[in-house]
mmCIF file of C-alpha atoms (C1' of nucleotides) in Angstrom:
data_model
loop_
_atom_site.group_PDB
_atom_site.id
_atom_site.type_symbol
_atom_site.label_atom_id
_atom_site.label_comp_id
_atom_site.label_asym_id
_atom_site.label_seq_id
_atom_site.Cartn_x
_atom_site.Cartn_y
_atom_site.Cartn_z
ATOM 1 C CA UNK A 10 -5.505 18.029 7.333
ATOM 2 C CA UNK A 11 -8.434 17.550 5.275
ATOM 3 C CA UNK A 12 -9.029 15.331 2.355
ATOM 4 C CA UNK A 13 -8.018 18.624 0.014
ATOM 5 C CA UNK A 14 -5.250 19.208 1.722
ATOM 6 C CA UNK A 15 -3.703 15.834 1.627
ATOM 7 C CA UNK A 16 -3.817 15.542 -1.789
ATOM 8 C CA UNK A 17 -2.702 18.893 -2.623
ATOM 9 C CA UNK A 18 0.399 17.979 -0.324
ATOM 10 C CA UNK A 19 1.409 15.034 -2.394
ATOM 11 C CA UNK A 20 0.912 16.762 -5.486
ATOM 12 C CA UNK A 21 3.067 19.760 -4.507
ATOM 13 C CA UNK A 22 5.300 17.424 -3.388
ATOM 14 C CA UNK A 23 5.640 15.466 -6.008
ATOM 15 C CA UNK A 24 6.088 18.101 -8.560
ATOM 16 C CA UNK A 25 8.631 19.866 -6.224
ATOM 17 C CA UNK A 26 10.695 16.840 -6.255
ATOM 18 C CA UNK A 27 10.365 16.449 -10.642
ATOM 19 C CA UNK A 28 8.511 13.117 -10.695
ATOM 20 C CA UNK A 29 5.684 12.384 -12.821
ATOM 21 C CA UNK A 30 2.648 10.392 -11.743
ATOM 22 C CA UNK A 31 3.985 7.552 -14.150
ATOM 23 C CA UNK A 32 6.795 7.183 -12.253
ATOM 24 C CA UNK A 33 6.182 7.514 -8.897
ATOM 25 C CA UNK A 34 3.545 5.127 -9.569
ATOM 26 C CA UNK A 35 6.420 2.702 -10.794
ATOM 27 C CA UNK A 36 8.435 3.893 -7.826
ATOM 28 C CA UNK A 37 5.410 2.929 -5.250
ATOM 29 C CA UNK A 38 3.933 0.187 -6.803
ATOM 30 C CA UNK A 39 0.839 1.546 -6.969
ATOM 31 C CA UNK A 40 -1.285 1.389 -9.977
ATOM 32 C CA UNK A 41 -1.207 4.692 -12.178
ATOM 33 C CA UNK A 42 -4.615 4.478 -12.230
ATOM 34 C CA UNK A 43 -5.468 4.927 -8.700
ATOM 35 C CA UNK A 44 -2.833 7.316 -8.620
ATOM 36 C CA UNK A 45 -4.111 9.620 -11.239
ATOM 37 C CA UNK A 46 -7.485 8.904 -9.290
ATOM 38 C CA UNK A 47 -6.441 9.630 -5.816
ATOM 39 C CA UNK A 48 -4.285 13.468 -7.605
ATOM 40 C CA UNK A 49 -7.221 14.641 -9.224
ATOM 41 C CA UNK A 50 -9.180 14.194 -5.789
ATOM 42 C CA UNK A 51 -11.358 11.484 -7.457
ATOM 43 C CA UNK A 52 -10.236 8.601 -5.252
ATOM 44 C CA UNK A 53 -10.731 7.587 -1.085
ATOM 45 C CA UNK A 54 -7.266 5.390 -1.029
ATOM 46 C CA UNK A 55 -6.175 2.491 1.253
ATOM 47 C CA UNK A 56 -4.298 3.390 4.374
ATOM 48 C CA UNK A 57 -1.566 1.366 2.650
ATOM 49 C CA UNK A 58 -1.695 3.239 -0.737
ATOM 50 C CA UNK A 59 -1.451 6.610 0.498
ATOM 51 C CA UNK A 60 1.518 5.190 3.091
ATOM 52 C CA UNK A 61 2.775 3.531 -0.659
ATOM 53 C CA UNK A 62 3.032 7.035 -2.309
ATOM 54 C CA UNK A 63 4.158 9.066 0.985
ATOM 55 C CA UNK A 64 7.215 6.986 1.295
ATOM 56 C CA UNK A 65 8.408 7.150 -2.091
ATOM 57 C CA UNK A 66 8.241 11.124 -1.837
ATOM 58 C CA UNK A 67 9.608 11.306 1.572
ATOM 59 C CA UNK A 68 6.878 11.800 4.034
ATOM 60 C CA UNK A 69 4.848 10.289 6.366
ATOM 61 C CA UNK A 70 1.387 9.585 7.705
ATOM 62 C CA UNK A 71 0.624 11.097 11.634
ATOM 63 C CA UNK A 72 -1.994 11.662 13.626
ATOM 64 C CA UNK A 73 -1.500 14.617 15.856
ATOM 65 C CA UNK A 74 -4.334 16.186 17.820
ATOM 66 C CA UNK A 75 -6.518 18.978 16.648
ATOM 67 C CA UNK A 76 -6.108 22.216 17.935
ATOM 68 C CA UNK A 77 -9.180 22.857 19.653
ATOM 69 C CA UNK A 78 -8.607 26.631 20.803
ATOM 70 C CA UNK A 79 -8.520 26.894 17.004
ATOM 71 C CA UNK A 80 -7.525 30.885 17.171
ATOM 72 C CA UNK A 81 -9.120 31.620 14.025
ATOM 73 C CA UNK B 15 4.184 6.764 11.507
ATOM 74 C CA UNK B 16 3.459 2.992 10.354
ATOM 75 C CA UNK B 17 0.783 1.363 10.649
ATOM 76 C CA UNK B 18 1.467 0.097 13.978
ATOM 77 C CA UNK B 19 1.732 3.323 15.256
ATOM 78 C CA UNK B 20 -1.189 4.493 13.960
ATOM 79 C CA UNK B 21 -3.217 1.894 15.036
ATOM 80 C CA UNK B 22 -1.689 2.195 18.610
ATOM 81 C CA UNK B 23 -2.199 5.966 18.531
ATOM 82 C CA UNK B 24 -5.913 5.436 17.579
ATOM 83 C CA UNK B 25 -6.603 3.160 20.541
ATOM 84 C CA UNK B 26 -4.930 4.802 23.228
ATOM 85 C CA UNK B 27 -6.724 7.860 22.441
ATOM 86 C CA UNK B 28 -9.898 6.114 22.528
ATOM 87 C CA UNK B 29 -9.087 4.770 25.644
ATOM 88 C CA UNK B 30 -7.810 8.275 27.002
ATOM 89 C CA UNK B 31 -11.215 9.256 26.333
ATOM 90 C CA UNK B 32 -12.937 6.227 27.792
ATOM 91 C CA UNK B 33 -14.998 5.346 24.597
ATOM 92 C CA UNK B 34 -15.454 1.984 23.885
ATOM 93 C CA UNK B 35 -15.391 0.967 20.354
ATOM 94 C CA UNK B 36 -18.795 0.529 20.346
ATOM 95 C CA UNK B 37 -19.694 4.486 21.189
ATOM 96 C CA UNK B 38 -16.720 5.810 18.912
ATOM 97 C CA UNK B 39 -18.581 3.338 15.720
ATOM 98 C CA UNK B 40 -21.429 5.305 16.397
ATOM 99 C CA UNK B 41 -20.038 8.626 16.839
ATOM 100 C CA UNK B 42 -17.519 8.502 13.610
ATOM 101 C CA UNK B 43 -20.802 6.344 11.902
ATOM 102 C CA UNK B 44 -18.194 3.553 11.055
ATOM 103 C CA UNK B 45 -18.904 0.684 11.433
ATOM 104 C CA UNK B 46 -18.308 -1.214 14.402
ATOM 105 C CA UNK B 47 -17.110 -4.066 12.562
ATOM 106 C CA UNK B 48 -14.734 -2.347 10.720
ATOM 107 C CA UNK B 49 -13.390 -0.659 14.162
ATOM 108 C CA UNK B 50 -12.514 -3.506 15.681
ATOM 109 C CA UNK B 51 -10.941 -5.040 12.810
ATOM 110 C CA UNK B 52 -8.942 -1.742 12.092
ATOM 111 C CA UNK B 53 -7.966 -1.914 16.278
ATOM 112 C CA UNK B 54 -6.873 -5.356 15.900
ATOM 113 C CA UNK B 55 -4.886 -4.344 13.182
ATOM 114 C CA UNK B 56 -6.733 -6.986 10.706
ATOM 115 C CA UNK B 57 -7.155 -4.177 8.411
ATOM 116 C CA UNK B 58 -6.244 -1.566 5.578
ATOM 117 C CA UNK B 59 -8.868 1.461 6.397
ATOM 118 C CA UNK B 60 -9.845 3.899 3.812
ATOM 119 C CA UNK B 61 -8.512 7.114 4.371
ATOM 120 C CA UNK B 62 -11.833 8.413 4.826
ATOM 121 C CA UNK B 63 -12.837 5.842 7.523
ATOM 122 C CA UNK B 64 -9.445 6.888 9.307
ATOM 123 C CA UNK B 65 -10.450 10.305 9.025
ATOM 124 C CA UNK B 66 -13.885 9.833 10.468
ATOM 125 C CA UNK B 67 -12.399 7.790 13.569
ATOM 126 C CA UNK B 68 -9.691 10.490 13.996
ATOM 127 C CA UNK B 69 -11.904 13.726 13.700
ATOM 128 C CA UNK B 70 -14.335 11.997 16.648
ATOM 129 C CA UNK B 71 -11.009 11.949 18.756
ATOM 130 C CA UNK B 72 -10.362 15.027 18.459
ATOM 131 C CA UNK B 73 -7.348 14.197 15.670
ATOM 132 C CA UNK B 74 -6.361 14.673 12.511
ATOM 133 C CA UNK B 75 -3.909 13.132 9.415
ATOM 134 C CA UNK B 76 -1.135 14.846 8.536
ATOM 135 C CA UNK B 77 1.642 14.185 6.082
ATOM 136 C CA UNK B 78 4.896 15.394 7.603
ATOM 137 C CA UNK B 79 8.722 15.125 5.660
ATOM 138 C CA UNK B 80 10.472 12.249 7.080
ATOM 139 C CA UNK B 81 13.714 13.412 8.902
ATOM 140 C CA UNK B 82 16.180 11.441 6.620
ATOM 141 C CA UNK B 83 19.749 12.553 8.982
ATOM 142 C CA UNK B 84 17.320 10.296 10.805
ATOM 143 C CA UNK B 85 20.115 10.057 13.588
ATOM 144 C CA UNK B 86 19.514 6.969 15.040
ATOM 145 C "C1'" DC C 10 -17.624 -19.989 40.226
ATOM 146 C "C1'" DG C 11 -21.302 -16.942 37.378
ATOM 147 C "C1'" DT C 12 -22.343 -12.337 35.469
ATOM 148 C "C1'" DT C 13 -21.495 -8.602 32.675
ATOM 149 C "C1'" DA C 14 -19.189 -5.435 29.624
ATOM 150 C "C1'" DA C 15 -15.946 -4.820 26.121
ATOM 151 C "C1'" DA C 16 -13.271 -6.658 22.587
ATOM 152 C "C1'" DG C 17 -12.210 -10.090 18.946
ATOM 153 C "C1'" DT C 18 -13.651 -13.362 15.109
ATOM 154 C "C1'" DG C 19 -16.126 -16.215 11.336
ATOM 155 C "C1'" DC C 20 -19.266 -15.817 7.605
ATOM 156 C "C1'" DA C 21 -21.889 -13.637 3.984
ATOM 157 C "C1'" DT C 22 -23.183 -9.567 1.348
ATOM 158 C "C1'" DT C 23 -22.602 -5.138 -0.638
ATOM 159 C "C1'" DA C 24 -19.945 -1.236 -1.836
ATOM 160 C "C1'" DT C 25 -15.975 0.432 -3.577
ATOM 161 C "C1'" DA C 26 -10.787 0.725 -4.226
ATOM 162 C "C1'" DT C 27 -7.331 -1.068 -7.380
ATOM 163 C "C1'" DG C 28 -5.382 -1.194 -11.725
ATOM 164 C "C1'" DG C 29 -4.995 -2.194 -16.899
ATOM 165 C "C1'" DC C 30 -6.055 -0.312 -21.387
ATOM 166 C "C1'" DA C 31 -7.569 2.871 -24.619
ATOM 167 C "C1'" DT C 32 -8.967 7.515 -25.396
ATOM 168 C "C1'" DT C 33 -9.171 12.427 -24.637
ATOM 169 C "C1'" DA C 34 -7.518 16.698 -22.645
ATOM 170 C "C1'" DT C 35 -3.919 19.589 -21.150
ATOM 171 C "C1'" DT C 36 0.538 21.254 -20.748
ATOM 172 C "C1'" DT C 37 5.105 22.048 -22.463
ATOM 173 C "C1'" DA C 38 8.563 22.636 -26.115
ATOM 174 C "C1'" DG C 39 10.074 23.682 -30.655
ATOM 175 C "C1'" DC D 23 0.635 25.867 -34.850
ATOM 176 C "C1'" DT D 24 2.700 21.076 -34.325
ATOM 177 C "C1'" DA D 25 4.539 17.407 -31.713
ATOM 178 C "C1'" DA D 26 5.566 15.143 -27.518
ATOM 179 C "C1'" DA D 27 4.953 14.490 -22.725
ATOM 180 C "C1'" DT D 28 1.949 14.385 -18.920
ATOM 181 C "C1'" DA D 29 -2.373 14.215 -16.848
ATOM 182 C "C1'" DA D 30 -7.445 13.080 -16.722
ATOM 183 C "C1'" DT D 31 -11.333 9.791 -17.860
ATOM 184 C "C1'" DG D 32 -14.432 6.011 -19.322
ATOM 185 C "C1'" DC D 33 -14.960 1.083 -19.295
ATOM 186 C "C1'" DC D 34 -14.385 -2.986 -16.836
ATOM 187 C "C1'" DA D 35 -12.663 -6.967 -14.206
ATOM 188 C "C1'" DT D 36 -10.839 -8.279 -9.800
ATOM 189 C "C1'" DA D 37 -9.621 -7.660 -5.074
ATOM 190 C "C1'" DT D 38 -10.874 -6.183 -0.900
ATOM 191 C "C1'" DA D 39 -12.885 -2.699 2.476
ATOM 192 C "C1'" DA D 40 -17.237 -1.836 4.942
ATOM 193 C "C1'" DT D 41 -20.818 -3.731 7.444
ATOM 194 C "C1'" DG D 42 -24.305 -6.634 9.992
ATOM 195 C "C1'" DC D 43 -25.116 -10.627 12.764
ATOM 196 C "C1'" DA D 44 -24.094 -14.231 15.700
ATOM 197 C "C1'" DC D 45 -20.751 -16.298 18.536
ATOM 198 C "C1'" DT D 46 -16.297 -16.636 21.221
ATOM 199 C "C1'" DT D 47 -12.853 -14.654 24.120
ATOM 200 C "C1'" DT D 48 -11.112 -11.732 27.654
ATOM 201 C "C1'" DA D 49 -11.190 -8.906 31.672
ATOM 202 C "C1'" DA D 50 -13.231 -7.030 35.813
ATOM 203 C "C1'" DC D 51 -16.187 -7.898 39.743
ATOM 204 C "C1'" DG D 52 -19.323 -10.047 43.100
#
DNA sequence: CGTTAAAGTGCATTATATGGCATTATTTAG
DNA sequence: CTAAATAATGCCATATAATGCACTTTAACG
């Protein structure tokens, strides 16, 4: 997943699950400002913050290996 | 995954692939410094760095739904 | 043992993420 | 359109990630 698509996960996420920014920046304890940053693809976040918000909406972080025979 | 994990995965991938840190820092361009200290799990990577380090082995992030009926 | 390669660490500097606050823009209701 | 809620931004101080360099440690090998 690229940069892109990470945030538009955690967006789409978010909003799927009713939360706004303010509070799942409460919820996470991460600021609202680097929140709002990292949303409107303005930010590079900390391994921790992004693992911060991911929790608090359910998901997690992996690493899984690329698909090299990428088929289109 | 948590950090741990992540770390872990990282580093037996790069030794699956028989790079030494010193050849992955200068194939991701991060620094070797800040390889080692991410390996030794002294640090809090920016997503991008992770993402560098990950796309030279071949892997990439991904944000998955955690299995909450997490049975056992 | 000494040699060598790879990994880990201390220190200092620079770049940048974090986060608060105020302000502006946008979206959503009524 | 107006008002209220939510999201985006600029400014700015502080914390810390990124990095280079030198040095130490560890592991493998003769």
């Amino acid at each position: 997943m690229h940069f892109n698509e990470l945030i538009k996960t955690i967006k789409e996420r978010r909003e799927a699950l009713q939360v706004t920014q303010e509070r799942l920046a409460e919820l996470s304890n991460v600021g609202l400002r680097t929140l709002k940053q990292f949303e409107s693809g303005k930010g590079n976040p900390t391994l921790l913050t992004l693992q911060k918000i991911s929790d608090v909406l359910g998901m997690e972080i992996c690493l899984k290996i690329k698909n090299i025979t990428t088929n289109k």
